[in-house]
XYZ file of C-alpha atoms in Angstrom:
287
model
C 18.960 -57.829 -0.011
C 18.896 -54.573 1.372
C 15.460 -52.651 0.560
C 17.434 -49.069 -0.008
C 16.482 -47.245 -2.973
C 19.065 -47.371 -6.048
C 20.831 -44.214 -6.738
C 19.225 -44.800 -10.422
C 15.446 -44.865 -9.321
C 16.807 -42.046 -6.600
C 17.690 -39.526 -9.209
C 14.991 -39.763 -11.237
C 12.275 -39.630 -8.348
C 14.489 -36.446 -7.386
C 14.361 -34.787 -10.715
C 11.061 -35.686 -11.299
C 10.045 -34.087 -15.072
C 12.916 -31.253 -14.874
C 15.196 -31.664 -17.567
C 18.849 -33.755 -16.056
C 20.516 -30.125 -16.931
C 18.307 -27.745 -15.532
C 18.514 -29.704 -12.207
C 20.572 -27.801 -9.625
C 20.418 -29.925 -5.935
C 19.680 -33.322 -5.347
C 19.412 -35.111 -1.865
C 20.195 -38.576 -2.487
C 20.723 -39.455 0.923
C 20.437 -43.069 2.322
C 19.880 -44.333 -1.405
C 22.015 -47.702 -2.150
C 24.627 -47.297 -4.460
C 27.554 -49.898 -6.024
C 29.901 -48.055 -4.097
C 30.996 -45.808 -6.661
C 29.033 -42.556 -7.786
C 26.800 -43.280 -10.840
C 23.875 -41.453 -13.067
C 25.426 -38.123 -12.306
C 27.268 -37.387 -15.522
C 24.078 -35.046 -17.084
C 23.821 -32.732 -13.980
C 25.782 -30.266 -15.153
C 24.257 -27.702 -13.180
C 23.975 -29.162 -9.636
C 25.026 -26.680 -7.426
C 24.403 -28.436 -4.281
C 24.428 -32.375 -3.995
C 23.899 -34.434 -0.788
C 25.557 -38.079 -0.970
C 25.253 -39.487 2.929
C 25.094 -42.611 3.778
C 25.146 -44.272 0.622
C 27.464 -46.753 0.624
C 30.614 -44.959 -1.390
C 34.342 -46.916 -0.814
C 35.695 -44.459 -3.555
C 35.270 -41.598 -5.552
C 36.212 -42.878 -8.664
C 34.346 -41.806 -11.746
C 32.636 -38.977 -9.744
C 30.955 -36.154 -12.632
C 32.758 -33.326 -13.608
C 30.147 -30.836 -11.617
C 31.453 -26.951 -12.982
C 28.792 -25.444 -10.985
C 28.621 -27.289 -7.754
C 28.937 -25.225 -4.258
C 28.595 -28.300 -1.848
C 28.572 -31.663 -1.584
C 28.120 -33.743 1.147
C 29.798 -37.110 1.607
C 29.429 -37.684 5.123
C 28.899 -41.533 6.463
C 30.369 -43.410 4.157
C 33.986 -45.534 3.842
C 35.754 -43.489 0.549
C 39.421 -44.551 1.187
C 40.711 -44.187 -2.035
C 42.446 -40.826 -3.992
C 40.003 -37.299 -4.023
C 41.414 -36.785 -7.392
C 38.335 -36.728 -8.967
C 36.898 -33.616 -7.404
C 39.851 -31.221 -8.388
C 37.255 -30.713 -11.282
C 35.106 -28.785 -9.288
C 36.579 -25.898 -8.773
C 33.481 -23.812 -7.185
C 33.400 -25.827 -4.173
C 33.278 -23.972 -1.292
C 31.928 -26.540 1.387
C 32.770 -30.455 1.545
C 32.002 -32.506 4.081
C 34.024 -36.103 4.415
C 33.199 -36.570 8.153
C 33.083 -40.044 8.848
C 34.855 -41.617 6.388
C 37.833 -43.942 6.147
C 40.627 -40.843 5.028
C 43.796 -42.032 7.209
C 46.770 -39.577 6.272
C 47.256 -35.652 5.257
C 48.924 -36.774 1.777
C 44.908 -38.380 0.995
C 44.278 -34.864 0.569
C 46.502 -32.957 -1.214
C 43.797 -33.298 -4.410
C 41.784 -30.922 -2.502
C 45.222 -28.018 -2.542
C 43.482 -27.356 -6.141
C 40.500 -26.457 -5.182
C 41.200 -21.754 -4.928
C 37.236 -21.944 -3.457
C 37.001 -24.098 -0.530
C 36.225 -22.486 2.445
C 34.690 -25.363 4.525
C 36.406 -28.783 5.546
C 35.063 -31.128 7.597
C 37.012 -34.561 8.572
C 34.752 -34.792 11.864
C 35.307 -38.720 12.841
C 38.213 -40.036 10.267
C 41.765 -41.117 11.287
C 43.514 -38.450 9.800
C 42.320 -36.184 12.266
C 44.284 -38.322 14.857
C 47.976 -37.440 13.664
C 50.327 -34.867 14.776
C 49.705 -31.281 13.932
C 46.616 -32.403 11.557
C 45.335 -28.837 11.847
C 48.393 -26.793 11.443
C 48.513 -29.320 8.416
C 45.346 -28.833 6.648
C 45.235 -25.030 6.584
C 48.755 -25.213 5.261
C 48.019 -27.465 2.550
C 44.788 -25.087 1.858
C 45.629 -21.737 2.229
C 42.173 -20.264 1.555
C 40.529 -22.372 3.853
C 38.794 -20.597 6.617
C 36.789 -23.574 8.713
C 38.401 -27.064 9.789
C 35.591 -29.285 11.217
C 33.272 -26.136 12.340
C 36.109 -24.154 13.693
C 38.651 -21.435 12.422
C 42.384 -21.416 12.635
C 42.255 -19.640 16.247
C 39.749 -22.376 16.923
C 36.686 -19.822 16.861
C 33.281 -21.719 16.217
C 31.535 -21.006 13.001
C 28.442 -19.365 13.290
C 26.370 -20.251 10.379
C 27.140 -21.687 7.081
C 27.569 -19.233 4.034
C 24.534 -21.545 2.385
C 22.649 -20.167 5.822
C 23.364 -17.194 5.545
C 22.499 -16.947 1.454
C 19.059 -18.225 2.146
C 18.544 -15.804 5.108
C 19.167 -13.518 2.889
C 17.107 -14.575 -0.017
C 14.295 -15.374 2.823
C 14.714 -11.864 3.313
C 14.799 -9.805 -0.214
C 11.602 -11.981 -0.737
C 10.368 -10.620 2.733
C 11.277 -7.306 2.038
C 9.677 -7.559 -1.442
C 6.444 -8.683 -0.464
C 6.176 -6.318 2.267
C 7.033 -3.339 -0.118
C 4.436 -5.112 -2.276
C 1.825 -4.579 0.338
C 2.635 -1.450 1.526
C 2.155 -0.239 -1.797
C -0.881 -1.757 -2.609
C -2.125 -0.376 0.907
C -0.965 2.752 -0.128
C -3.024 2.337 -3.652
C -6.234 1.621 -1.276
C -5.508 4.490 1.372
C -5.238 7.011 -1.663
C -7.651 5.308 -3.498
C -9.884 5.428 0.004
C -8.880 9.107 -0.071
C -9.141 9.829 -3.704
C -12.982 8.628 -3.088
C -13.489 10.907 0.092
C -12.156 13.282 -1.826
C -14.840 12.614 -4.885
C -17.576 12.430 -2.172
C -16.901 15.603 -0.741
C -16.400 18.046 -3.658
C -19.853 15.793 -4.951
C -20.785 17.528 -1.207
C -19.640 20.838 -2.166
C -20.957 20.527 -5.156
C -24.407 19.909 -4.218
C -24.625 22.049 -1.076
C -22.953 25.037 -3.768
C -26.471 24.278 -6.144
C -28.865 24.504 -2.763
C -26.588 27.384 -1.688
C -27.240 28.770 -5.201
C -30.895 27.714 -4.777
C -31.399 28.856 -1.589
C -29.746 32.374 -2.929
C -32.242 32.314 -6.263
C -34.943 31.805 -4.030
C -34.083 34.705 -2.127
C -33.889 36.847 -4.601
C -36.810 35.979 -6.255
C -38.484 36.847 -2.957
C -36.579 40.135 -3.198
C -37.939 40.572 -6.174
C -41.467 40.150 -5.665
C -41.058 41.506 -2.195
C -39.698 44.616 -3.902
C -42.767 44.601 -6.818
C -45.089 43.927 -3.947
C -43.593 47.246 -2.274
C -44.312 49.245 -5.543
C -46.938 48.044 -6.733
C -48.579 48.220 -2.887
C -47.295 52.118 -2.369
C -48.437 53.335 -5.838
C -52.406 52.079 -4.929
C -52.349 53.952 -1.507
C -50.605 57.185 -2.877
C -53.188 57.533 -5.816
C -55.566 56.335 -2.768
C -54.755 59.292 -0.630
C -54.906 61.887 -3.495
C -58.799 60.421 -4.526
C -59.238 61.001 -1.194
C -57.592 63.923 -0.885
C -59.813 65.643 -3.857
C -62.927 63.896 -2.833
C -62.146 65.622 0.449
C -62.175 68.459 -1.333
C -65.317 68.181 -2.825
C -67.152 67.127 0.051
C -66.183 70.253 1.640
C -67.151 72.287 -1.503
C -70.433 70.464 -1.162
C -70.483 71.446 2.863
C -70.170 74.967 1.232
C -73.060 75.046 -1.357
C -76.013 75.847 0.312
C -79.446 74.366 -1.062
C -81.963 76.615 -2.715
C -84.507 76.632 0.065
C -82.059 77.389 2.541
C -80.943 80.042 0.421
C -84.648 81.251 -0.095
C -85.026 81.056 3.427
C -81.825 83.006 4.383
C -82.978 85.925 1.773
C -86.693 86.075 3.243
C -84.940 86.087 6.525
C -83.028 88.946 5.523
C -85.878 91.123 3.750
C -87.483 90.416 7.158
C -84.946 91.633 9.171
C -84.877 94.565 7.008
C -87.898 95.205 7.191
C -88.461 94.569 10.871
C -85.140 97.093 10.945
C -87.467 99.575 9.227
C -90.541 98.921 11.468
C -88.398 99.525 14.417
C -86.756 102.764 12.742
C -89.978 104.111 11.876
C -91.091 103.778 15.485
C -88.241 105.820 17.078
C -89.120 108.509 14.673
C -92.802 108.594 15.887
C -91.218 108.467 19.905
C -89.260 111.398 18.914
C -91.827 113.579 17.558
């Protein structure tokens, strides 16, 4: 007995607690299965589903899928109809590589599907007959890759499921880099917003020592200016007092004491007298 994982047990280690129709890919590769699909019938909304490997000789009783982009059914030995995946008509990618598909008519089921971009029969028999390409792109009109390569046998680059997911990757890059640069944007004006606080709280502060430093000046003004007055007004009234006392000393230079004056009179009745002496003398010379 092999020691492969059911499909069962598979599926619901896969989906884990998410609800069977809220699930949207499952990778049940390698898993052992009865050979036919099985336990798929919920998953409405699978949009991818891998299915290598696991044992498959048809297709019979495959889901009805609505949703479901791409399914992978690589490794296995389906040799019966594809019938049963007309009923996904949103396929765009299917891979069959490896299986046991032996003639072009095997896949006329696949005709229905308007979506299908990608086919790949990589390692099957069909791909042995005459004209298989010419073949294949006739029977599917829309298709645009046959085993990785176009209908002028140009590789394909990348897978559409690539490129999506590139581009996801990067509207979530771009997003959380806008994020960022806004938020460093927040913290450069909000860096700026503060220097801008701190220096008109600057301003501010020099303005009231500015406005201090002015007061004081003033008020020095001021008393410089009452210092003036009050200092001129003293020596003005200063000079006149001295002025007058002046004055008066001189007055007082003038007045002559009463014993001087007595002298100065007794001097003078002297001198008169001594004038009269002397005049009396000539007379007596004369006669």
């Amino acid at each position: 007995m092999s020691g492969k994982e059911t499909m069962i047990k598979r599926i619901d280690t896969e989906r884990g607690d998410t609800p069977a129709e809220e699930v949207v890919e499952l990778n049940l590769d390698n898993c052992k299965s009865n050979g036919e699909p099985e336990g798929l019938d919920s998953y409405t909304s699978l949009s991818k589903l891998s299915l290598i490997n696991v044992g498959f000789t048809s297709l019979k009783n495959f889901p009805k899928l609505p949703e479901l982009c791409t399914l992978e059914l690589s490794d296995n030995r389906i040799a019966g109809s594809l019938s049963c995946l007309k009923h996904c008509q949103k396929l765009t990618s299917l891979n069959l590589s490896g299986n046991h598909i032996k003639t072009i008519d095997a896949l006329e089921p696949l005709a229905d599907l308007t979506n299908l971009e990608s086919l790949d029969l990589y390692n099957c028999e069909v791909t042995k007959t005459d004209e298989f390409r010419d073949s294949v792109f006739k029977l599917i009109p829309d298709l645009k890759y046959l085993d990785g390569y176009d209908r002028d046998m140009n590789e394909k680059a990348e897978s559409d499921d690539d490129e999506d997911e590139d581009e996801n990757g990067k509207e979530v890059g771009d997003e959380e880099e806008e994020n960022n640069g806004e938020a460093s944007k927040e913290d450069t004006n909000g860096a700026a917003a503060a220097d801008d606080d701190d220096e008109e709280e600057d301003d501010f502060d020099s303005g009231d020592d500015d406005e201090e430093v002015e007061s004081g000046s003033e008020e020095e003004e001021e008393i410089g200016l009452e210092y003036l007055i009050k200092g001129d007004a003293p020596d003005e009234d200063d000079e006149d007092d001295g002025d007058y006392e002046g004055a008066e000393e001189e007055e007082d230079d003038v007045e002559i004491p009463e014993e001087e004056e007595d002298d100065v009179n007794t001097s003078g009745s002297r001198g008169v007298k001594r004038k009269h002496e002397d005049g009396d003398d000539d007379e007596d010379d004369n006669e």
